[in-house]
JSON list of C-alpha atoms in Angstrom, two decimals:
[
{"chain": "A", "resi": 1405, "resn": "GLN", "atom": "CA", "xyz": [4.89, -14.02, 8.72]},
{"chain": "A", "resi": 1406, "resn": "LYS", "atom": "CA", "xyz": [1.63, -12.18, 9.46]},
{"chain": "A", "resi": 1407, "resn": "GLU", "atom": "CA", "xyz": [-0.95, -12.70, 6.69]},
{"chain": "A", "resi": 1408, "resn": "VAL", "atom": "CA", "xyz": [-3.92, -10.71, 5.19]},
{"chain": "A", "resi": 1409, "resn": "GLU", "atom": "CA", "xyz": [-6.29, -12.85, 3.01]},
{"chain": "A", "resi": 1410, "resn": "GLN", "atom": "CA", "xyz": [-8.65, -11.33, 0.26]},
{"chain": "A", "resi": 1411, "resn": "ASN", "atom": "CA", "xyz": [-10.95, -13.09, -2.39]},
{"chain": "A", "resi": 1412, "resn": "SER", "atom": "CA", "xyz": [-9.07, -12.03, -5.38]},
{"chain": "A", "resi": 1413, "resn": "GLY", "atom": "CA", "xyz": [-12.56, -11.90, -7.31]},
{"chain": "A", "resi": 1414, "resn": "PRO", "atom": "CA", "xyz": [-13.57, -10.52, -9.67]},
{"chain": "A", "resi": 1415, "resn": "LEU", "atom": "CA", "xyz": [-16.54, -9.46, -8.02]},
{"chain": "A", "resi": 1416, "resn": "SER", "atom": "CA", "xyz": [-19.27, -8.20, -10.21]},
{"chain": "A", "resi": 1417, "resn": "VAL", "atom": "CA", "xyz": [-22.34, -6.28, -9.22]},
{"chain": "A", "resi": 1418, "resn": "PRO", "atom": "CA", "xyz": [-24.92, -4.38, -11.07]},
{"chain": "A", "resi": 1419, "resn": "GLU", "atom": "CA", "xyz": [-24.89, -0.47, -10.74]},
{"chain": "A", "resi": 1420, "resn": "GLY", "atom": "CA", "xyz": [-26.97, 0.57, -7.48]},
{"chain": "A", "resi": 1421, "resn": "ALA", "atom": "CA", "xyz": [-26.12, -2.72, -5.88]},
{"chain": "A", "resi": 1422, "resn": "ILE", "atom": "CA", "xyz": [-24.24, -3.07, -2.58]},
{"chain": "A", "resi": 1423, "resn": "ALA", "atom": "CA", "xyz": [-20.82, -4.60, -3.05]},
{"chain": "A", "resi": 1424, "resn": "SER", "atom": "CA", "xyz": [-19.32, -6.31, -0.13]},
{"chain": "A", "resi": 1425, "resn": "LEU", "atom": "CA", "xyz": [-15.52, -6.75, 0.13]},
{"chain": "A", "resi": 1426, "resn": "ASN", "atom": "CA", "xyz": [-13.98, -9.04, 2.72]},
{"chain": "A", "resi": 1427, "resn": "CYS", "atom": "CA", "xyz": [-10.61, -9.39, 4.63]},
{"chain": "A", "resi": 1428, "resn": "THR", "atom": "CA", "xyz": [-9.36, -11.84, 7.28]},
{"chain": "A", "resi": 1429, "resn": "TYR", "atom": "CA", "xyz": [-6.12, -11.32, 9.16]},
{"chain": "A", "resi": 1430, "resn": "SER", "atom": "CA", "xyz": [-3.90, -13.71, 11.04]},
{"chain": "A", "resi": 1431, "resn": "ASP", "atom": "CA", "xyz": [-2.26, -11.38, 13.92]},
{"chain": "A", "resi": 1432, "resn": "ARG", "atom": "CA", "xyz": [-4.97, -11.32, 16.76]},
{"chain": "A", "resi": 1433, "resn": "GLY", "atom": "CA", "xyz": [-3.07, -8.29, 18.26]},
{"chain": "A", "resi": 1434, "resn": "SER", "atom": "CA", "xyz": [-3.59, -6.24, 15.22]},
{"chain": "A", "resi": 1435, "resn": "GLN", "atom": "CA", "xyz": [-5.30, -2.60, 16.08]},
{"chain": "A", "resi": 1436, "resn": "SER", "atom": "CA", "xyz": [-5.50, -0.62, 12.82]},
{"chain": "A", "resi": 1437, "resn": "PHE", "atom": "CA", "xyz": [-6.82, -1.63, 9.54]},
{"chain": "A", "resi": 1438, "resn": "PHE", "atom": "CA", "xyz": [-7.29, 0.24, 6.27]},
{"chain": "A", "resi": 1439, "resn": "TRP", "atom": "CA", "xyz": [-8.94, 0.04, 2.85]},
{"chain": "A", "resi": 1440, "resn": "TYR", "atom": "CA", "xyz": [-7.35, 1.27, -0.17]},
{"chain": "A", "resi": 1441, "resn": "ARG", "atom": "CA", "xyz": [-8.68, 1.69, -3.81]},
{"chain": "A", "resi": 1442, "resn": "GLN", "atom": "CA", "xyz": [-6.45, 1.19, -6.85]},
{"chain": "A", "resi": 1443, "resn": "TYR", "atom": "CA", "xyz": [-7.62, 2.08, -10.35]},
{"chain": "A", "resi": 1444, "resn": "SER", "atom": "CA", "xyz": [-5.73, 0.16, -13.07]},
{"chain": "A", "resi": 1445, "resn": "GLY", "atom": "CA", "xyz": [-2.54, 1.82, -13.70]},
{"chain": "A", "resi": 1446, "resn": "LYS", "atom": "CA", "xyz": [-2.75, 4.06, -10.71]},
{"chain": "A", "resi": 1447, "resn": "SER", "atom": "CA", "xyz": [-1.47, 4.06, -7.01]},
{"chain": "A", "resi": 1448, "resn": "PRO", "atom": "CA", "xyz": [-3.40, 2.94, -4.13]},
{"chain": "A", "resi": 1449, "resn": "GLU", "atom": "CA", "xyz": [-5.62, 5.59, -2.47]},
{"chain": "A", "resi": 1450, "resn": "LEU", "atom": "CA", "xyz": [-6.61, 5.35, 0.94]},
{"chain": "A", "resi": 1451, "resn": "ILE", "atom": "CA", "xyz": [-10.52, 5.50, 1.47]},
{"chain": "A", "resi": 1452, "resn": "MET", "atom": "CA", "xyz": [-11.18, 4.38, 4.88]},
{"chain": "A", "resi": 1453, "resn": "SER", "atom": "CA", "xyz": [-9.64, 3.34, 8.27]},
{"chain": "A", "resi": 1454, "resn": "ILE", "atom": "CA", "xyz": [-11.01, 1.62, 11.21]},
{"chain": "A", "resi": 1455, "resn": "TYR", "atom": "CA", "xyz": [-9.48, 0.76, 14.53]},
{"chain": "A", "resi": 1456, "resn": "SER", "atom": "CA", "xyz": [-12.54, -0.03, 16.86]},
{"chain": "A", "resi": 1457, "resn": "ASN", "atom": "CA", "xyz": [-15.02, -3.00, 16.78]},
{"chain": "A", "resi": 1458, "resn": "GLY", "atom": "CA", "xyz": [-18.33, -2.12, 14.80]},
{"chain": "A", "resi": 1459, "resn": "ASP", "atom": "CA", "xyz": [-19.00, -0.06, 11.80]},
{"chain": "A", "resi": 1460, "resn": "LYS", "atom": "CA", "xyz": [-17.56, 3.19, 10.43]},
{"chain": "A", "resi": 1461, "resn": "GLU", "atom": "CA", "xyz": [-19.37, 5.16, 7.90]},
{"chain": "A", "resi": 1462, "resn": "ASP", "atom": "CA", "xyz": [-18.14, 7.64, 5.34]},
{"chain": "A", "resi": 1463, "resn": "GLY", "atom": "CA", "xyz": [-20.54, 8.30, 2.45]},
{"chain": "A", "resi": 1464, "resn": "ARG", "atom": "CA", "xyz": [-21.35, 5.42, 0.36]},
{"chain": "A", "resi": 1465, "resn": "PHE", "atom": "CA", "xyz": [-18.55, 3.49, 2.20]},
{"chain": "A", "resi": 1466, "resn": "THR", "atom": "CA", "xyz": [-18.75, 1.41, 5.54]},
{"chain": "A", "resi": 1467, "resn": "ALA", "atom": "CA", "xyz": [-16.05, -0.39, 7.13]},
{"chain": "A", "resi": 1468, "resn": "GLN", "atom": "CA", "xyz": [-17.01, -3.16, 9.50]},
{"chain": "A", "resi": 1469, "resn": "LEU", "atom": "CA", "xyz": [-14.38, -4.49, 11.97]},
{"chain": "A", "resi": 1470, "resn": "ASN", "atom": "CA", "xyz": [-15.04, -7.73, 14.14]},
{"chain": "A", "resi": 1471, "resn": "LYS", "atom": "CA", "xyz": [-11.50, -8.26, 15.91]},
{"chain": "A", "resi": 1472, "resn": "ALA", "atom": "CA", "xyz": [-12.85, -11.64, 17.57]},
{"chain": "A", "resi": 1473, "resn": "SER", "atom": "CA", "xyz": [-13.24, -13.24, 14.38]},
{"chain": "A", "resi": 1474, "resn": "GLN", "atom": "CA", "xyz": [-10.25, -11.32, 12.75]},
{"chain": "A", "resi": 1475, "resn": "TYR", "atom": "CA", "xyz": [-12.37, -10.06, 9.89]},
{"chain": "A", "resi": 1476, "resn": "VAL", "atom": "CA", "xyz": [-12.97, -6.63, 8.33]},
{"chain": "A", "resi": 1477, "resn": "SER", "atom": "CA", "xyz": [-15.25, -5.80, 5.28]},
{"chain": "A", "resi": 1478, "resn": "LEU", "atom": "CA", "xyz": [-15.75, -3.01, 3.15]},
{"chain": "A", "resi": 1479, "resn": "LEU", "atom": "CA", "xyz": [-19.30, -2.27, 2.00]},
{"chain": "A", "resi": 1480, "resn": "ILE", "atom": "CA", "xyz": [-19.92, 0.15, -0.86]},
{"chain": "A", "resi": 1481, "resn": "ARG", "atom": "CA", "xyz": [-23.80, 1.20, -1.35]},
{"chain": "A", "resi": 1482, "resn": "ASP", "atom": "CA", "xyz": [-25.36, 2.39, -4.53]},
{"chain": "A", "resi": 1483, "resn": "SER", "atom": "CA", "xyz": [-22.23, 1.19, -6.47]},
{"chain": "A", "resi": 1484, "resn": "GLN", "atom": "CA", "xyz": [-21.14, 3.03, -9.31]},
{"chain": "A", "resi": 1485, "resn": "PRO", "atom": "CA", "xyz": [-19.23, 2.28, -12.59]},
{"chain": "A", "resi": 1486, "resn": "SER", "atom": "CA", "xyz": [-16.55, 4.54, -11.23]},
{"chain": "A", "resi": 1487, "resn": "ASP", "atom": "CA", "xyz": [-16.12, 2.20, -8.27]},
{"chain": "A", "resi": 1488, "resn": "SER", "atom": "CA", "xyz": [-14.66, -0.50, -10.58]},
{"chain": "A", "resi": 1489, "resn": "ALA", "atom": "CA", "xyz": [-11.19, -0.85, -9.17]},
{"chain": "A", "resi": 1490, "resn": "THR", "atom": "CA", "xyz": [-9.09, -3.07, -7.17]},
{"chain": "A", "resi": 1491, "resn": "TYR", "atom": "CA", "xyz": [-9.72, -2.77, -3.37]},
{"chain": "A", "resi": 1492, "resn": "LEU", "atom": "CA", "xyz": [-6.89, -3.56, -1.11]},
{"chain": "A", "resi": 1493, "resn": "CYS", "atom": "CA", "xyz": [-7.08, -4.40, 2.88]},
{"chain": "A", "resi": 1494, "resn": "ALA", "atom": "CA", "xyz": [-4.02, -3.52, 4.84]},
{"chain": "A", "resi": 1495, "resn": "VAL", "atom": "CA", "xyz": [-3.37, -4.33, 8.47]},
{"chain": "A", "resi": 1496, "resn": "LYS", "atom": "CA", "xyz": [-0.89, -2.32, 10.68]},
{"chain": "A", "resi": 1497, "resn": "GLU", "atom": "CA", "xyz": [1.72, -4.62, 12.40]},
{"chain": "A", "resi": 1498, "resn": "GLU", "atom": "CA", "xyz": [1.75, -4.53, 16.33]},
{"chain": "A", "resi": 1499, "resn": "GLY", "atom": "CA", "xyz": [4.06, -5.64, 18.99]},
{"chain": "A", "resi": 1500, "resn": "GLY", "atom": "CA", "xyz": [7.41, -5.63, 17.00]},
{"chain": "A", "resi": 1501, "resn": "SER", "atom": "CA", "xyz": [10.62, -4.22, 17.81]},
{"chain": "A", "resi": 1502, "resn": "GLY", "atom": "CA", "xyz": [12.26, -0.99, 16.45]},
{"chain": "A", "resi": 1503, "resn": "GLY", "atom": "CA", "xyz": [10.55, 0.41, 13.37]},
{"chain": "A", "resi": 1504, "resn": "SER", "atom": "CA", "xyz": [8.46, -2.83, 12.66]},
{"chain": "A", "resi": 1505, "resn": "ASN", "atom": "CA", "xyz": [5.18, -1.37, 14.27]},
{"chain": "A", "resi": 1506, "resn": "TYR", "atom": "CA", "xyz": [5.34, 1.08, 11.41]},
{"chain": "A", "resi": 1507, "resn": "LYS", "atom": "CA", "xyz": [4.65, -1.41, 8.59]},
{"chain": "A", "resi": 1508, "resn": "LEU", "atom": "CA", "xyz": [1.49, -2.39, 6.76]},
{"chain": "A", "resi": 1509, "resn": "THR", "atom": "CA", "xyz": [0.68, -6.03, 5.47]},
{"chain": "A", "resi": 1510, "resn": "PHE", "atom": "CA", "xyz": [-1.33, -5.61, 2.40]},
{"chain": "A", "resi": 1511, "resn": "GLY", "atom": "CA", "xyz": [-3.68, -8.35, 1.03]},
{"chain": "A", "resi": 1512, "resn": "LYS", "atom": "CA", "xyz": [-3.45, -9.13, -2.54]},
{"chain": "A", "resi": 1513, "resn": "GLY", "atom": "CA", "xyz": [-6.83, -7.21, -3.49]},
{"chain": "A", "resi": 1514, "resn": "THR", "atom": "CA", "xyz": [-10.31, -7.87, -4.76]},
{"chain": "A", "resi": 1515, "resn": "LEU", "atom": "CA", "xyz": [-11.14, -6.70, -8.18]},
{"chain": "A", "resi": 1516, "resn": "LEU", "atom": "CA", "xyz": [-14.56, -5.09, -8.46]},
{"chain": "A", "resi": 1517, "resn": "THR", "atom": "CA", "xyz": [-16.34, -4.48, -11.32]},
{"chain": "A", "resi": 1518, "resn": "VAL", "atom": "CA", "xyz": [-19.67, -2.60, -11.38]},
{"chain": "A", "resi": 1519, "resn": "ASN", "atom": "CA", "xyz": [-21.74, -2.99, -14.61]},
{"chain": "A", "resi": 1520, "resn": "PRO", "atom": "CA", "xyz": [-23.87, -0.33, -15.73]},
{"chain": "B", "resi": 1357, "resn": "ASN", "atom": "CA", "xyz": [0.76, 20.19, -1.43]},
{"chain": "B", "resi": 1358, "resn": "ALA", "atom": "CA", "xyz": [2.16, 17.68, -3.95]},
{"chain": "B", "resi": 1359, "resn": "GLY", "atom": "CA", "xyz": [1.84, 14.88, -1.45]},
{"chain": "B", "resi": 1360, "resn": "VAL", "atom": "CA", "xyz": [4.32, 11.99, -2.42]},
{"chain": "B", "resi": 1361, "resn": "THR", "atom": "CA", "xyz": [6.34, 12.55, -5.73]},
{"chain": "B", "resi": 1362, "resn": "GLN", "atom": "CA", "xyz": [8.46, 9.97, -7.53]},
{"chain": "B", "resi": 1363, "resn": "THR", "atom": "CA", "xyz": [10.70, 10.23, -10.46]},
{"chain": "B", "resi": 1364, "resn": "PRO", "atom": "CA", "xyz": [10.94, 8.84, -13.04]},
{"chain": "B", "resi": 1365, "resn": "LYS", "atom": "CA", "xyz": [7.55, 7.65, -14.17]},
{"chain": "B", "resi": 1366, "resn": "PHE", "atom": "CA", "xyz": [8.80, 5.28, -16.64]},
{"chain": "B", "resi": 1367, "resn": "GLN", "atom": "CA", "xyz": [12.30, 3.59, -17.23]},
{"chain": "B", "resi": 1368, "resn": "VAL", "atom": "CA", "xyz": [13.70, 0.89, -19.37]},
{"chain": "B", "resi": 1369, "resn": "LEU", "atom": "CA", "xyz": [17.07, -0.61, -18.20]},
{"chain": "B", "resi": 1370, "resn": "LYS", "atom": "CA", "xyz": [19.12, -3.35, -19.78]},
{"chain": "B", "resi": 1371, "resn": "THR", "atom": "CA", "xyz": [20.45, -6.18, -17.50]},
{"chain": "B", "resi": 1372, "resn": "GLY", "atom": "CA", "xyz": [23.24, -5.05, -15.36]},
{"chain": "B", "resi": 1373, "resn": "GLN", "atom": "CA", "xyz": [22.66, -1.43, -15.38]},
{"chain": "B", "resi": 1374, "resn": "SER", "atom": "CA", "xyz": [22.05, 0.62, -12.54]},
{"chain": "B", "resi": 1375, "resn": "MET", "atom": "CA", "xyz": [19.57, 3.40, -11.60]},
{"chain": "B", "resi": 1376, "resn": "THR", "atom": "CA", "xyz": [18.14, 5.27, -8.53]},
{"chain": "B", "resi": 1377, "resn": "LEU", "atom": "CA", "xyz": [14.49, 5.92, -8.06]},
{"chain": "B", "resi": 1378, "resn": "GLN", "atom": "CA", "xyz": [13.67, 9.14, -6.21]},
{"chain": "B", "resi": 1379, "resn": "CYS", "atom": "CA", "xyz": [10.89, 9.96, -3.84]},
{"chain": "B", "resi": 1380, "resn": "ALA", "atom": "CA", "xyz": [10.07, 13.00, -1.94]},
{"chain": "B", "resi": 1381, "resn": "GLN", "atom": "CA", "xyz": [7.21, 13.95, 0.24]},
{"chain": "B", "resi": 1382, "resn": "ASP", "atom": "CA", "xyz": [6.00, 17.31, 1.35]},
{"chain": "B", "resi": 1383, "resn": "MET", "atom": "CA", "xyz": [3.72, 16.28, 4.13]},
{"chain": "B", "resi": 1384, "resn": "ASN", "atom": "CA", "xyz": [6.44, 16.36, 6.98]},
{"chain": "B", "resi": 1385, "resn": "HIS", "atom": "CA", "xyz": [5.84, 12.61, 7.51]},
{"chain": "B", "resi": 1386, "resn": "ASN", "atom": "CA", "xyz": [8.40, 10.58, 9.72]},
{"chain": "B", "resi": 1387, "resn": "SER", "atom": "CA", "xyz": [8.04, 7.33, 8.01]},
{"chain": "B", "resi": 1388, "resn": "MET", "atom": "CA", "xyz": [8.78, 6.30, 4.17]},
{"chain": "B", "resi": 1389, "resn": "TYR", "atom": "CA", "xyz": [8.65, 3.24, 2.39]},
{"chain": "B", "resi": 1390, "resn": "TRP", "atom": "CA", "xyz": [9.26, 1.43, -0.89]},
{"chain": "B", "resi": 1391, "resn": "TYR", "atom": "CA", "xyz": [7.08, -1.10, -2.36]},
{"chain": "B", "resi": 1392, "resn": "ARG", "atom": "CA", "xyz": [7.08, -3.27, -5.60]},
{"chain": "B", "resi": 1393, "resn": "GLN", "atom": "CA", "xyz": [3.72, -4.58, -7.16]},
{"chain": "B", "resi": 1394, "resn": "ASP", "atom": "CA", "xyz": [3.68, -7.60, -9.28]},
{"chain": "B", "resi": 1395, "resn": "PRO", "atom": "CA", "xyz": [0.58, -9.14, -10.86]},
{"chain": "B", "resi": 1396, "resn": "GLY", "atom": "CA", "xyz": [-0.69, -11.77, -8.60]},
{"chain": "B", "resi": 1397, "resn": "MET", "atom": "CA", "xyz": [1.85, -10.86, -5.80]},
{"chain": "B", "resi": 1398, "resn": "GLY", "atom": "CA", "xyz": [0.40, -7.62, -4.49]},
{"chain": "B", "resi": 1399, "resn": "LEU", "atom": "CA", "xyz": [2.33, -4.94, -2.88]},
{"chain": "B", "resi": 1400, "resn": "ARG", "atom": "CA", "xyz": [5.53, -6.04, -1.41]},
{"chain": "B", "resi": 1401, "resn": "LEU", "atom": "CA", "xyz": [7.75, -4.20, 0.93]},
{"chain": "B", "resi": 1402, "resn": "ILE", "atom": "CA", "xyz": [11.14, -3.84, -0.04]},
{"chain": "B", "resi": 1403, "resn": "TYR", "atom": "CA", "xyz": [12.68, -1.22, 2.45]},
{"chain": "B", "resi": 1404, "resn": "TYR", "atom": "CA", "xyz": [11.37, 1.46, 4.93]},
{"chain": "B", "resi": 1405, "resn": "SER", "atom": "CA", "xyz": [12.63, 4.10, 6.90]},
{"chain": "B", "resi": 1406, "resn": "ALA", "atom": "CA", "xyz": [10.71, 4.64, 10.39]},
{"chain": "B", "resi": 1407, "resn": "SER", "atom": "CA", "xyz": [12.38, 8.02, 10.83]},
{"chain": "B", "resi": 1408, "resn": "GLU", "atom": "CA", "xyz": [15.10, 10.22, 9.45]},
{"chain": "B", "resi": 1409, "resn": "GLY", "atom": "CA", "xyz": [18.32, 8.34, 9.93]},
{"chain": "B", "resi": 1410, "resn": "THR", "atom": "CA", "xyz": [17.15, 4.81, 10.04]},
{"chain": "B", "resi": 1411, "resn": "THR", "atom": "CA", "xyz": [16.38, 2.17, 7.41]},
{"chain": "B", "resi": 1412, "resn": "ASP", "atom": "CA", "xyz": [15.15, -1.46, 7.60]},
{"chain": "B", "resi": 1413, "resn": "LYS", "atom": "CA", "xyz": [14.76, -4.17, 5.46]},
{"chain": "B", "resi": 1414, "resn": "GLY", "atom": "CA", "xyz": [11.10, -5.31, 4.38]},
{"chain": "B", "resi": 1415, "resn": "GLU", "atom": "CA", "xyz": [9.88, -8.59, 2.74]},
{"chain": "B", "resi": 1416, "resn": "VAL", "atom": "CA", "xyz": [11.92, -8.52, -0.48]},
{"chain": "B", "resi": 1417, "resn": "PRO", "atom": "CA", "xyz": [15.32, -6.41, -0.03]},
{"chain": "B", "resi": 1418, "resn": "ASN", "atom": "CA", "xyz": [17.67, -8.41, -2.21]},
{"chain": "B", "resi": 1419, "resn": "GLY", "atom": "CA", "xyz": [19.23, -6.48, -4.99]},
{"chain": "B", "resi": 1420, "resn": "TYR", "atom": "CA", "xyz": [18.06, -3.21, -3.60]},
{"chain": "B", "resi": 1421, "resn": "ASN", "atom": "CA", "xyz": [19.57, -0.38, -1.42]},
{"chain": "B", "resi": 1422, "resn": "VAL", "atom": "CA", "xyz": [18.15, 2.68, -0.06]},
{"chain": "B", "resi": 1423, "resn": "SER", "atom": "CA", "xyz": [18.94, 6.25, 1.44]},
{"chain": "B", "resi": 1424, "resn": "ARG", "atom": "CA", "xyz": [17.16, 8.39, 3.62]},
{"chain": "B", "resi": 1425, "resn": "LEU", "atom": "CA", "xyz": [18.43, 11.49, 2.57]},
{"chain": "B", "resi": 1426, "resn": "ASN", "atom": "CA", "xyz": [16.75, 13.83, 4.65]},
{"chain": "B", "resi": 1427, "resn": "LYS", "atom": "CA", "xyz": [13.06, 13.73, 6.31]},
{"chain": "B", "resi": 1428, "resn": "ARG", "atom": "CA", "xyz": [11.63, 14.54, 2.89]},
{"chain": "B", "resi": 1429, "resn": "GLU", "atom": "CA", "xyz": [13.67, 12.36, 0.64]},
{"chain": "B", "resi": 1430, "resn": "PHE", "atom": "CA", "xyz": [14.00, 8.33, 0.38]},
{"chain": "B", "resi": 1431, "resn": "SER", "atom": "CA", "xyz": [15.68, 6.80, -2.80]},
{"chain": "B", "resi": 1432, "resn": "LEU", "atom": "CA", "xyz": [15.85, 3.28, -3.82]},
{"chain": "B", "resi": 1433, "resn": "ARG", "atom": "CA", "xyz": [18.95, 2.11, -5.84]},
{"chain": "B", "resi": 1434, "resn": "LEU", "atom": "CA", "xyz": [19.39, -0.88, -8.16]},
{"chain": "B", "resi": 1435, "resn": "GLU", "atom": "CA", "xyz": [22.96, -1.57, -8.46]},
{"chain": "B", "resi": 1436, "resn": "SER", "atom": "CA", "xyz": [22.97, -4.38, -11.03]},
{"chain": "B", "resi": 1437, "resn": "ALA", "atom": "CA", "xyz": [19.28, -4.60, -12.62]},
{"chain": "B", "resi": 1438, "resn": "ALA", "atom": "CA", "xyz": [17.71, -7.81, -13.43]},
{"chain": "B", "resi": 1439, "resn": "PRO", "atom": "CA", "xyz": [14.73, -9.02, -15.26]},
{"chain": "B", "resi": 1440, "resn": "SER", "atom": "CA", "xyz": [13.15, -10.27, -12.26]},
{"chain": "B", "resi": 1441, "resn": "GLN", "atom": "CA", "xyz": [13.19, -6.36, -11.16]},
{"chain": "B", "resi": 1442, "resn": "THR", "atom": "CA", "xyz": [10.75, -5.62, -13.78]},
{"chain": "B", "resi": 1443, "resn": "SER", "atom": "CA", "xyz": [7.91, -4.07, -11.62]},
{"chain": "B", "resi": 1444, "resn": "VAL", "atom": "CA", "xyz": [5.89, -1.17, -10.57]},
{"chain": "B", "resi": 1445, "resn": "TYR", "atom": "CA", "xyz": [7.52, 0.60, -7.67]},
{"chain": "B", "resi": 1446, "resn": "PHE", "atom": "CA", "xyz": [5.55, 2.55, -5.23]},
{"chain": "B", "resi": 1447, "resn": "CYS", "atom": "CA", "xyz": [6.88, 5.03, -2.65]},
{"chain": "B", "resi": 1448, "resn": "ALA", "atom": "CA", "xyz": [4.65, 5.82, 0.32]},
{"chain": "B", "resi": 1449, "resn": "SER", "atom": "CA", "xyz": [4.77, 7.76, 3.54]},
{"chain": "B", "resi": 1450, "resn": "SER", "atom": "CA", "xyz": [3.18, 7.87, 6.89]},
{"chain": "B", "resi": 1451, "resn": "ASP", "atom": "CA", "xyz": [3.40, 9.53, 10.08]},
{"chain": "B", "resi": 1452, "resn": "PRO", "atom": "CA", "xyz": [2.28, 8.20, 13.68]},
{"chain": "B", "resi": 1453, "resn": "GLY", "atom": "CA", "xyz": [0.15, 11.40, 14.33]},
{"chain": "B", "resi": 1454, "resn": "LEU", "atom": "CA", "xyz": [-2.09, 10.06, 11.45]},
{"chain": "B", "resi": 1455, "resn": "ASN", "atom": "CA", "xyz": [-2.15, 6.54, 12.87]},
{"chain": "B", "resi": 1456, "resn": "TYR", "atom": "CA", "xyz": [0.26, 5.17, 10.58]},
{"chain": "B", "resi": 1457, "resn": "GLU", "atom": "CA", "xyz": [-1.97, 5.73, 7.32]},
{"chain": "B", "resi": 1458, "resn": "GLN", "atom": "CA", "xyz": [0.28, 5.49, 4.35]},
{"chain": "B", "resi": 1459, "resn": "TYR", "atom": "CA", "xyz": [-0.04, 7.86, 1.41]},
{"chain": "B", "resi": 1460, "resn": "PHE", "atom": "CA", "xyz": [1.49, 6.66, -1.83]},
{"chain": "B", "resi": 1461, "resn": "GLY", "atom": "CA", "xyz": [3.07, 8.26, -4.89]},
{"chain": "B", "resi": 1462, "resn": "PRO", "atom": "CA", "xyz": [2.21, 7.84, -8.47]},
{"chain": "B", "resi": 1463, "resn": "GLY", "atom": "CA", "xyz": [4.69, 5.06, -9.25]},
{"chain": "B", "resi": 1464, "resn": "THR", "atom": "CA", "xyz": [7.53, 4.30, -11.31]},
{"chain": "B", "resi": 1465, "resn": "ARG", "atom": "CA", "xyz": [7.01, 1.47, -14.14]},
{"chain": "B", "resi": 1466, "resn": "LEU", "atom": "CA", "xyz": [10.47, -0.15, -14.64]},
{"chain": "B", "resi": 1467, "resn": "THR", "atom": "CA", "xyz": [11.27, -2.62, -17.25]},
{"chain": "B", "resi": 1468, "resn": "VAL", "atom": "CA", "xyz": [14.54, -4.56, -17.23]},
{"chain": "B", "resi": 1469, "resn": "THR", "atom": "CA", "xyz": [15.37, -6.29, -20.81]}
]
C-alpha cells in the first residue's frame, strides 16, 4: 500500500508569516504531486501541482519537490486568515496495471490556522 | 461550465435502505472517481473508472456498486445501507491531458441511522 504522510497539525501561524506544510511519500517511482486546499465543510480544491525537482511558484504559494528524499512541501507566504483550511498532499500512482495509474493517494491533511 | 456536480447534497437513510448517489462532469474528462471522507481517515477511494466502459475497485469498495453510465456520469449505489457508511462522499474527475489532476464535486453528506 503506497503511503503519503502529513503532520496532522494543527499548524498555527500569525497573519503575514510563512506557513510551511510538509509531505513524505513511500513510492520512489512517483512523478506527479498535488496540493489541495479544503475549507471546513467544502470539497478539496486543487491549488498546486509539481512534477520536477525544485520549486514552483504561483502567487503566494510555492511547492517544493525533492524526489531523492521523497519529500514535497508547500510554502504559503504572507499568510492570511482566509488561508485557514486543511491542506491535502496527493501523489499519483505509477507503474501499475490497467487503470491504476489514474489513481491519487492522499495524505490525511494538515490543518492550518492563520491568526489575525 | 458547472465542473463536477453531485446530487443529492444531503441524505438520511435508515439501515437497510438503498440509494444512488449521482455524479456528472461537463469537462469531457475520461476518468471519474468516488471517495469517502471520514474524520481522521482522510480521503479513501471507493471505486474509479479510468475510462468510459471500465470500473475498478479502490481501497474500500465493500457495500458499494458503481455504474459509468456514459462519459459524463458515474453513479454510486448503496444496496443496503449500514451506519458504517455514514460519511461525506465526493466524486472527482480527471484526464490524462491534464496530468491526472483531479477536480472534485461539492460532496454528499450521508447519514445512516
